XYZ file of C-alpha atoms in Angstrom:
589
model
C -17.556 16.528 -24.697
C -16.175 13.143 -25.181
C -14.890 11.454 -27.838
C -15.883 8.370 -28.121
C -13.339 5.608 -29.070
C -13.780 2.089 -30.361
C -14.876 -0.307 -27.687
C -12.003 -2.466 -26.075
C -12.875 -5.548 -24.162
C -11.737 -5.049 -21.386
C -10.833 -1.382 -19.394
C -7.514 -1.508 -15.953
C -7.305 1.483 -14.259
C -3.733 1.783 -12.799
C -0.614 -0.032 -13.444
C 1.388 -0.563 -10.826
C 1.968 -3.947 -9.148
C -1.674 -5.224 -9.490
C -2.584 -3.454 -12.561
C 0.257 -4.826 -14.256
C -0.005 -8.216 -13.414
C -3.675 -8.831 -14.370
C -2.627 -6.873 -17.594
C 0.164 -9.599 -18.265
C -2.027 -12.555 -17.171
C -5.161 -11.130 -19.467
C -2.905 -10.192 -22.527
C -2.535 -13.600 -23.842
C -6.161 -14.240 -24.300
C -6.272 -12.072 -27.545
C -8.924 -9.835 -26.026
C -8.222 -5.977 -26.613
C -6.914 -4.695 -23.273
C -6.435 -0.800 -22.491
C -4.566 0.289 -19.357
C -5.054 3.638 -18.107
C -1.700 5.149 -15.755
C -1.884 8.810 -14.491
C 1.633 8.791 -14.640
C 4.363 8.412 -17.635
C 6.308 5.740 -18.955
C 9.245 4.577 -16.852
C 12.051 2.587 -18.423
C 15.376 1.531 -15.954
C 17.092 2.753 -18.663
C 17.257 5.707 -19.086
C 14.883 6.456 -16.183
C 16.946 4.764 -13.300
C 20.527 4.348 -14.236
C 23.268 5.622 -11.812
C 24.350 7.750 -10.843
C 21.537 10.332 -11.502
C 19.033 7.695 -9.936
C 21.052 8.123 -6.059
C 20.030 11.702 -6.192
C 18.328 12.011 -2.545
C 17.163 15.837 -3.579
C 14.916 14.772 -6.730
C 13.738 11.394 -5.394
C 13.396 11.507 -1.444
C 12.550 14.780 -1.266
C 11.378 16.263 -4.319
C 9.334 13.292 -4.801
C 9.675 12.958 -8.736
C 7.960 8.977 -8.521
C 4.923 10.163 -6.138
C 1.937 11.352 -7.137
C 1.553 14.843 -8.436
C -0.615 16.736 -5.716
C -1.731 20.195 -7.455
C -3.439 17.651 -9.785
C -5.422 15.325 -7.460
C -5.386 15.058 -3.825
C -7.552 14.464 -0.299
C -9.062 16.191 2.866
C -7.932 14.853 5.873
C -9.961 14.982 9.628
C -9.115 12.629 12.321
C -12.491 12.618 13.557
C -16.453 13.445 11.945
C -16.838 16.607 14.211
C -13.807 18.583 11.714
C -13.760 20.241 8.596
C -11.380 18.031 6.578
C -8.634 20.201 5.140
C -6.644 19.689 1.917
C -3.226 17.648 2.096
C -1.201 20.257 0.558
C 2.162 18.210 0.643
C 3.181 14.658 0.726
C 3.500 13.586 4.141
C 2.329 10.483 5.458
C 2.244 8.291 2.290
C 3.226 8.501 -1.150
C 1.179 6.968 -3.375
C 3.064 6.547 -6.643
C 2.880 8.086 -10.513
C 4.032 6.111 -13.262
C 4.119 2.727 -15.083
C 5.167 0.522 -12.039
C 3.080 3.062 -9.308
C 4.362 2.417 -5.875
C 6.475 -0.351 -7.266
C 8.690 1.335 -8.880
C 9.726 2.879 -5.541
C 8.798 0.556 -2.674
C 11.117 -0.690 0.025
C 10.696 -4.834 -0.928
C 9.239 -6.329 1.987
C 7.643 -8.895 0.681
C 4.905 -11.035 3.219
C 2.802 -13.617 3.199
C -0.105 -12.532 6.107
C -0.700 -15.392 8.415
C -3.559 -17.345 8.661
C -5.032 -15.903 11.166
C -4.615 -12.327 9.696
C -6.684 -13.582 6.905
C -9.476 -14.841 9.339
C -9.102 -11.731 12.316
C -13.278 -11.930 13.166
C -13.487 -15.876 13.223
C -9.961 -16.694 14.659
C -10.192 -13.848 17.421
C -13.956 -14.699 18.292
C -13.137 -18.439 18.721
C -10.020 -18.130 20.455
C -11.680 -14.919 23.157
C -15.464 -14.994 22.730
C -17.108 -12.186 21.238
C -17.063 -9.608 24.182
C -13.344 -8.799 23.208
C -14.223 -7.035 20.341
C -14.635 -3.200 20.964
C -18.511 -1.802 20.111
C -16.893 0.308 17.484
C -14.707 -2.291 15.962
C -15.320 -3.525 12.434
C -13.437 -6.260 12.240
C -14.329 -8.696 9.588
C -12.644 -12.044 7.980
C -11.574 -12.051 4.489
C -14.034 -14.375 2.491
C -11.101 -16.496 1.268
C -8.343 -18.658 3.450
C -4.346 -18.124 3.358
C -5.168 -22.029 2.097
C -6.783 -20.726 -0.805
C -4.046 -17.906 -1.524
C -0.840 -20.059 -0.848
C -0.360 -21.054 -4.701
C -0.792 -17.334 -5.753
C 1.715 -16.360 -2.883
C 4.193 -19.007 -4.054
C 3.872 -17.326 -7.699
C 4.480 -13.581 -7.001
C 7.480 -14.445 -4.773
C 9.008 -16.228 -7.861
C 7.848 -13.931 -10.268
C 10.033 -11.307 -7.976
C 13.128 -13.161 -6.702
C 11.856 -12.632 -3.174
C 15.048 -13.316 -0.674
C 14.312 -15.042 2.845
C 14.532 -18.431 4.628
C 11.376 -20.587 5.340
C 10.259 -21.229 8.551
C 7.222 -23.449 8.066
C 8.016 -25.712 4.996
C 5.292 -27.964 4.011
C 4.378 -28.158 7.491
C 7.983 -28.334 9.237
C 9.050 -25.983 11.583
C 12.426 -24.712 10.291
C 14.968 -22.737 13.117
C 16.134 -19.479 10.871
C 13.052 -18.821 9.424
C 9.975 -17.394 10.574
C 8.429 -20.500 12.600
C 5.043 -18.204 13.260
C 4.373 -18.144 9.317
C 1.452 -20.162 7.994
C 2.888 -23.461 5.917
C 4.491 -22.713 2.662
C 4.710 -25.094 -0.044
C 7.997 -23.816 -1.422
C 11.732 -22.369 -0.094
C 12.497 -18.523 -0.913
C 13.402 -18.237 -4.475
C 16.371 -16.908 -3.438
C 18.601 -17.265 -0.299
C 18.588 -14.213 2.486
C 20.055 -10.952 1.956
C 23.670 -10.456 4.158
C 23.119 -9.427 6.984
C 24.079 -5.576 8.655
C 26.096 -5.215 11.602
C 23.303 -3.804 13.375
C 21.181 -7.328 12.511
C 23.553 -9.327 14.152
C 23.347 -7.518 17.195
C 19.716 -7.462 16.738
C 19.259 -11.410 15.875
C 21.899 -12.595 19.032
C 19.838 -10.512 21.384
C 16.684 -11.412 20.384
C 17.707 -15.530 20.607
C 19.686 -14.327 24.251
C 16.096 -12.981 25.006
C 13.761 -16.458 23.807
C 12.417 -14.646 20.726
C 12.404 -15.767 17.316
C 14.476 -14.687 14.565
C 14.780 -14.331 11.046
C 15.717 -12.133 8.159
C 13.136 -10.069 6.498
C 11.734 -11.159 3.066
C 12.980 -9.113 0.427
C 12.245 -8.643 -3.568
C 15.815 -7.286 -3.208
C 17.364 -10.568 -5.107
C 20.502 -11.251 -3.414
C 21.789 -12.962 -6.131
C 21.464 -12.697 -9.992
C 18.054 -14.620 -10.846
C 16.064 -15.709 -13.298
C 12.222 -15.704 -12.585
C 9.662 -18.308 -14.403
C 8.579 -15.593 -16.895
C 12.066 -15.650 -18.246
C 13.199 -12.124 -16.172
C 16.690 -11.401 -14.893
C 16.989 -9.571 -11.604
C 19.956 -8.136 -11.315
C 21.680 -8.780 -7.630
C 21.206 -6.155 -5.108
C 24.139 -3.584 -4.253
C 23.534 -2.622 -1.269
C 23.594 0.884 -2.229
C 21.568 2.705 0.536
C 19.162 4.041 -2.259
C 16.251 2.096 -2.614
C 13.151 3.443 -1.027
C 11.535 6.280 -2.674
C 14.307 5.241 -5.354
C 14.225 3.060 -8.707
C 16.762 0.001 -9.271
C 19.134 0.627 -11.532
C 20.441 -3.238 -10.917
C 16.637 -4.414 -11.268
C 17.260 -6.018 -7.956
C 14.431 -4.493 -6.437
C 11.352 -6.505 -7.819
C 9.088 -4.051 -9.672
C 6.057 -4.207 -12.164
C 7.807 -1.865 -15.008
C 10.403 -4.390 -15.612
C 9.020 -7.750 -14.866
C 4.979 -7.918 -15.805
C 3.918 -4.844 -17.526
C 6.960 -5.178 -20.718
C 5.141 -8.969 -21.056
C 1.828 -7.673 -21.685
C 3.420 -5.343 -24.478
C 4.742 -8.284 -26.388
C 0.917 -8.680 -27.232
C -0.620 -6.416 -29.895
C -3.877 -6.279 -28.496
C -2.490 -4.679 -25.071
C -2.415 -0.571 -24.415
C -1.008 1.421 -22.176
C -2.264 4.609 -22.094
C 0.276 6.694 -19.785
C -0.530 10.370 -18.201
C -4.204 9.744 -18.297
C -6.196 10.576 -15.556
C -9.450 8.247 -15.347
C -12.301 10.343 -14.328
C -15.435 8.708 -13.891
C -16.562 4.650 -14.620
C -19.931 5.019 -16.882
C -23.143 3.309 -15.621
C -26.270 2.028 -18.007
C -29.500 3.098 -17.405
C -30.315 0.673 -14.576
C -27.340 1.384 -13.254
C -26.359 -2.288 -13.355
C -23.554 -2.456 -15.951
C -20.247 -0.392 -16.762
C -20.264 0.569 -20.368
C -17.481 3.118 -20.848
C -14.659 5.105 -18.731
C -14.458 8.522 -19.056
C -10.853 9.949 -19.285
C -8.371 13.042 -19.980
C -5.446 12.424 -21.931
C -1.432 14.740 -21.383
C -3.557 17.617 -23.373
C -6.310 17.515 -21.345
C -8.537 15.988 -23.995
C -11.493 14.376 -22.337
C -12.434 10.977 -24.022
C -14.979 8.264 -23.604
C -13.552 4.666 -23.981
C -15.668 1.925 -23.953
C -15.326 -1.529 -22.782
C -16.820 -4.795 -21.895
C -15.238 -5.432 -18.318
C -13.807 -2.746 -16.260
C -10.478 -3.673 -13.445
C -9.909 -0.818 -10.934
C -6.359 -1.524 -10.154
C -5.215 2.183 -8.388
C -3.770 2.461 -5.542
C -6.536 2.438 -2.498
C -7.200 6.436 -2.764
C -8.194 5.854 -6.320
C -10.304 2.862 -6.384
C -12.411 4.451 -3.409
C -12.791 7.693 -5.118
C -13.584 6.207 -8.726
C -16.422 3.934 -6.709
C -17.619 6.853 -5.080
C -17.601 9.107 -7.684
C -18.958 7.003 -10.374
C -21.807 5.953 -7.753
C -20.865 2.253 -7.739
C -22.196 0.371 -4.022
C -23.608 2.221 -1.463
C -21.491 4.960 0.137
C -20.987 4.031 3.854
C -22.709 6.076 6.095
C -20.681 6.709 9.581
C -23.792 7.591 11.813
C -25.883 4.597 10.255
C -22.878 2.613 10.159
C -24.268 1.360 6.972
C -22.945 1.197 3.122
C -20.162 -0.271 1.949
C -17.713 2.127 -0.138
C -15.600 4.299 2.111
C -15.887 1.661 5.047
C -13.270 -0.274 7.062
C -9.941 2.025 6.246
C -7.049 1.146 8.175
C -3.306 2.316 8.366
C -0.686 1.220 10.212
C 0.969 1.663 13.328
C 4.475 2.427 14.055
C 6.650 2.948 16.636
C 9.697 1.866 18.482
C 13.375 3.253 20.111
C 16.619 4.410 19.162
C 19.558 2.775 20.391
C 23.164 5.372 20.733
C 26.186 2.513 21.091
C 29.541 3.223 22.207
C 31.878 5.891 20.431
C 33.900 2.402 18.556
C 30.715 1.357 16.316
C 30.176 1.145 13.283
C 27.048 0.536 11.873
C 27.903 1.731 8.223
C 24.063 3.165 7.986
C 25.024 4.063 3.845
C 25.298 0.634 3.455
C 21.586 -1.475 2.618
C 18.729 -1.827 0.599
C 14.753 -1.361 1.298
C 14.013 -4.700 3.121
C 17.695 -5.821 4.405
C 16.638 -6.260 8.279
C 15.969 -9.122 10.971
C 12.396 -9.115 11.992
C 10.309 -11.355 15.186
C 6.813 -12.244 14.770
C 6.669 -13.463 18.364
C 3.734 -10.245 19.236
C 2.653 -10.376 15.811
C -0.576 -11.280 14.363
C -2.515 -13.907 16.590
C 0.807 -14.770 18.658
C 0.303 -12.151 21.894
C -2.291 -12.654 24.277
C -5.259 -10.025 23.423
C -7.273 -10.654 26.654
C -3.758 -10.165 28.777
C -2.330 -7.634 26.908
C -5.751 -5.722 26.266
C -5.572 -5.413 22.791
C -6.745 -7.077 19.177
C -3.379 -7.463 16.641
C -0.115 -7.457 16.956
C 3.466 -6.086 15.529
C 6.547 -7.051 14.011
C 9.857 -5.725 15.584
C 12.867 -5.067 13.646
C 16.143 -3.920 13.204
C 17.700 -3.152 9.278
C 19.943 -1.079 7.078
C 17.436 0.927 4.629
C 19.247 3.723 3.883
C 21.718 6.462 5.472
C 21.231 9.324 2.679
C 22.589 12.515 3.877
C 19.626 14.546 3.891
C 17.729 11.984 5.432
C 20.178 10.523 7.747
C 21.475 13.063 10.379
C 20.705 11.433 13.581
C 21.743 13.113 16.987
C 21.764 12.233 20.472
C 19.204 14.409 23.499
C 20.770 17.632 24.401
C 22.942 18.326 21.249
C 22.707 21.639 19.294
C 19.777 22.252 16.592
C 22.214 23.748 14.511
C 25.984 25.115 13.532
C 28.874 23.987 13.954
C 27.980 21.941 17.667
C 25.029 20.391 15.527
C 27.324 19.188 12.725
C 29.511 17.771 15.443
C 27.021 15.867 16.791
C 26.312 14.309 13.440
C 29.431 13.081 13.087
C 30.005 11.451 16.062
C 26.335 9.789 16.265
C 25.700 8.964 12.375
C 27.973 5.709 12.752
C 26.913 4.616 16.478
C 22.668 4.865 16.033
C 20.356 2.233 15.125
C 16.848 1.945 15.869
C 14.441 -1.440 16.909
C 11.130 -0.471 15.187
C 7.684 -1.685 15.472
C 4.904 -2.219 12.755
C 1.709 -2.827 13.773
C -1.593 -3.996 12.451
C -4.507 -1.248 12.674
C -7.814 -2.268 13.091
C -11.143 -1.076 10.929
C -13.863 1.180 12.960
C -16.433 2.750 12.608
C -15.294 6.190 12.824
C -12.288 5.928 10.260
C -13.564 6.013 7.060
C -13.016 7.423 3.126
C -15.779 9.966 2.248
C -16.473 12.477 -0.957
C -15.697 15.733 0.764
C -18.587 18.522 0.507
C -16.715 21.403 0.399
C -12.935 20.513 -1.938
C -12.858 20.200 -5.657
C -9.763 18.601 -7.387
C -8.225 20.435 -10.495
C -10.882 18.116 -12.602
C -13.480 19.776 -10.428
C -14.823 16.607 -8.914
C -15.084 16.564 -4.892
C -11.860 15.595 -3.108
C -11.784 12.047 -0.943
C -11.684 13.043 2.459
C -10.162 10.671 5.205
C -11.325 10.624 8.690
C -8.875 8.658 10.830
C -7.833 8.681 14.321
C -6.196 6.745 16.434
C -8.340 4.487 18.864
C -7.144 2.809 22.320
C -6.352 -0.365 21.127
C -3.600 0.590 19.207
C -2.248 2.738 21.600
C -1.932 -0.197 23.467
C -0.001 -2.412 20.861
C 2.396 0.023 20.280
C 2.734 0.697 24.131
C 3.419 -3.233 24.805
C 5.653 -2.972 21.709
C 7.752 -0.102 22.613
C 8.986 -1.448 25.617
C 9.872 -5.076 23.739
C 11.956 -3.006 21.496
C 13.785 -1.476 24.145
C 14.713 -4.631 25.668
C 15.806 -6.278 22.711
C 17.855 -2.431 22.370
C 19.996 -2.817 26.248
C 20.185 -6.939 25.353
C 22.232 -5.714 21.737
C 24.501 -3.632 24.118
C 23.415 0.343 23.560
C 24.616 3.429 25.888
C 21.169 4.592 25.567
C 17.854 3.776 24.732
C 16.130 6.653 23.457
C 11.808 6.481 23.483
C 9.245 9.126 22.720
C 5.739 8.237 24.588
C 3.229 9.715 22.569
C -0.423 9.315 22.699
C -1.170 12.253 20.217
C -3.414 12.388 17.450
C -2.757 10.685 14.288
C -0.764 13.650 12.167
C -0.650 13.333 8.065
C 1.988 15.859 7.809
C 5.265 13.326 8.894
C 5.651 10.659 6.754
C 5.153 6.980 8.601
C 4.101 4.535 6.029
C 2.312 4.497 2.478
C 0.144 1.110 3.978
C -3.165 2.166 3.860
C -5.998 -0.013 3.330
C -9.665 -1.295 3.041
C -12.419 1.109 1.446
C -13.455 -1.045 -1.207
C -13.356 -4.317 1.119
C -14.140 -7.892 -0.323
C -16.610 -10.391 1.642
C -19.161 -12.323 1.754
C -22.020 -10.076 2.714
C -22.885 -7.461 0.770
C -24.438 -5.498 3.936
C -20.351 -5.297 4.911
C -18.531 -5.469 2.180
C -18.325 -3.635 -1.469
C -17.139 -6.495 -3.387
C -17.665 -10.546 -3.346
C -15.261 -12.922 -3.175
C -14.024 -13.008 -6.504
C -13.517 -9.000 -6.009
C -16.594 -7.944 -8.118
C -18.503 -5.227 -6.933
C -22.012 -6.501 -5.456
C -23.667 -4.035 -7.759
C -21.962 -3.150 -10.937
C -21.066 -7.207 -11.942
C -18.331 -6.190 -14.819
C -16.816 -4.132 -12.316
C -13.827 -5.762 -10.808
C -11.250 -3.769 -8.296
C -7.873 -4.975 -6.843
C -5.426 -4.038 -4.343
C -5.422 -3.218 -0.678
C -8.702 -1.102 -0.880
C -10.213 -4.941 -0.117
C -8.136 -5.497 2.742
C -10.791 -5.273 5.371
C -8.098 -4.147 8.467
C -4.401 -4.057 8.512
C -2.442 -6.568 9.279
C 1.478 -5.833 11.691
C 2.937 -6.046 8.254
C 3.330 -4.793 4.838
C 0.522 -5.373 1.905
C 2.351 -5.595 -1.231
C 2.625 -9.993 -1.104
C -1.150 -10.215 -0.610
C -1.831 -7.023 -3.790
C 0.526 -9.414 -5.705
C -1.716 -12.546 -4.647
C -5.064 -11.629 -5.180
C -3.925 -10.029 -8.183
C -3.138 -13.338 -9.727
C -5.938 -15.156 -8.499
C -8.371 -12.361 -10.036
C -6.677 -12.999 -13.224
C -7.170 -16.556 -13.177
C -10.662 -16.219 -12.266
C -11.510 -13.462 -15.138
C -10.316 -16.510 -17.457
C -11.269 -19.197 -16.040
C -15.083 -18.501 -14.927
C -16.098 -14.752 -15.671
C -14.510 -14.083 -19.251
C -16.030 -17.988 -20.025
C -20.029 -16.431 -18.734
C -19.960 -12.763 -17.947
C -21.978 -12.713 -15.078
C -22.629 -12.361 -11.771
C -19.676 -15.103 -10.273
C -21.261 -16.933 -7.386
C -19.512 -18.984 -4.836
C -18.887 -23.154 -6.324
């Protein structure tokens, strides 16, 4: 039986960007707050000090900062006719574990989503009519627009010291920035990172083809910077050990050294690490959360009473807890009804490899997680959906992330696969191969969703979360179109060979692709199609709020971290200004 503890005011589940921001913002209220993190504590010193943090085997291959699948995993299938099977090895995505969550190992690409990306359904229908939306596509708007979120986008960029160049400053379009972005009130806190050679070639080629290149917004600081909270960030070293690694210079913004230590400065805040939250417990009417049940590092079970519960875990954690706690109606694929688990979406990827002449040196060992040049000419709602036959788009880019030796050993077609000949091909290819990639949107579909697996349980005895997902025709068309654009840019860059893989195969959970999962606890204006209202409050249990990309109705052609942070700041203001004054169902002003 669980040991019952003294009540607290607020329980937060998950201590990454979302949970860390909410904890920091609410700690100043003086309310007693406990945050639960399934992994251990983290600090730049000693956890991410050089040279040990540059251990590729430890971090990139053995995934020290990533979820422990021996304790908690999910099952996967491509369609509802199949039986889900457990994901026993990390592959397609890498959920974080430990204080800071995925914010410690992310690349640092820090996007604002565009106006259309907050209003995909109404924006598409207004332009093309309802008939363009496939019958099985659950296309939905956000319940808030870009302009409501803009101050929070701005705040999050300043906290992270984001490096970039504005392309739409208070409505004025600026060449060299992203002219397709929504209007921003302020310039980026830091100037762009220094370009690598392939970025210079990409920018020139894109301009020659009539496109509009700009530097990727990067929460890798281009210079020493002190954010508005007084937290110092160092200058990026371009060391090449960024994605999957912590940062020894504190140049890559991470919640473990920005927002979370500020929460700890308040004596009313406590972080309980190595603590797995099993369930949110409800009252007899199932209308109010009364506590959370969790296991500590020793496996002891505790019940923590709380007046307010905030789920701020990764997508799968939020959805799993909602389903296992019976908060909200589970999604039913057959009836296309219910809300928890609905509108799961992933991110499409692709592009081409480009092989240049022997005297080309890209120096791929130098770089940072978000160092890249990008075009949005075919992203968001910039493509002609009716002409091209798909809804959505993708960003196209070339960059320098990492040329670490285990991960990067490119060879041209026809090379030996092992031995002396393979080694010779790697040496001759390493410096002269780069890529032009596509990062595309993924719409939500009736047949792609999350639910509880009827067969498999995790190490704690709970039903595993089951992921049902496959690519649909809409996304195949987007990827194929973008691949052609990527190839044209690579040729214009001067590549001797453009290597493109054309594959319409089913989605595989085995190879790594991206950690950008969205949906499952969608927020909206209609409780029939959303688990949360516009304030991220559960429609069914009024003192449960859920924050993170699980709230997104579908995925855009860019990374989700920017809107996750913005929504977390907005939630904190909502709680301080409204809910904590009168703890009840929030209604639209």
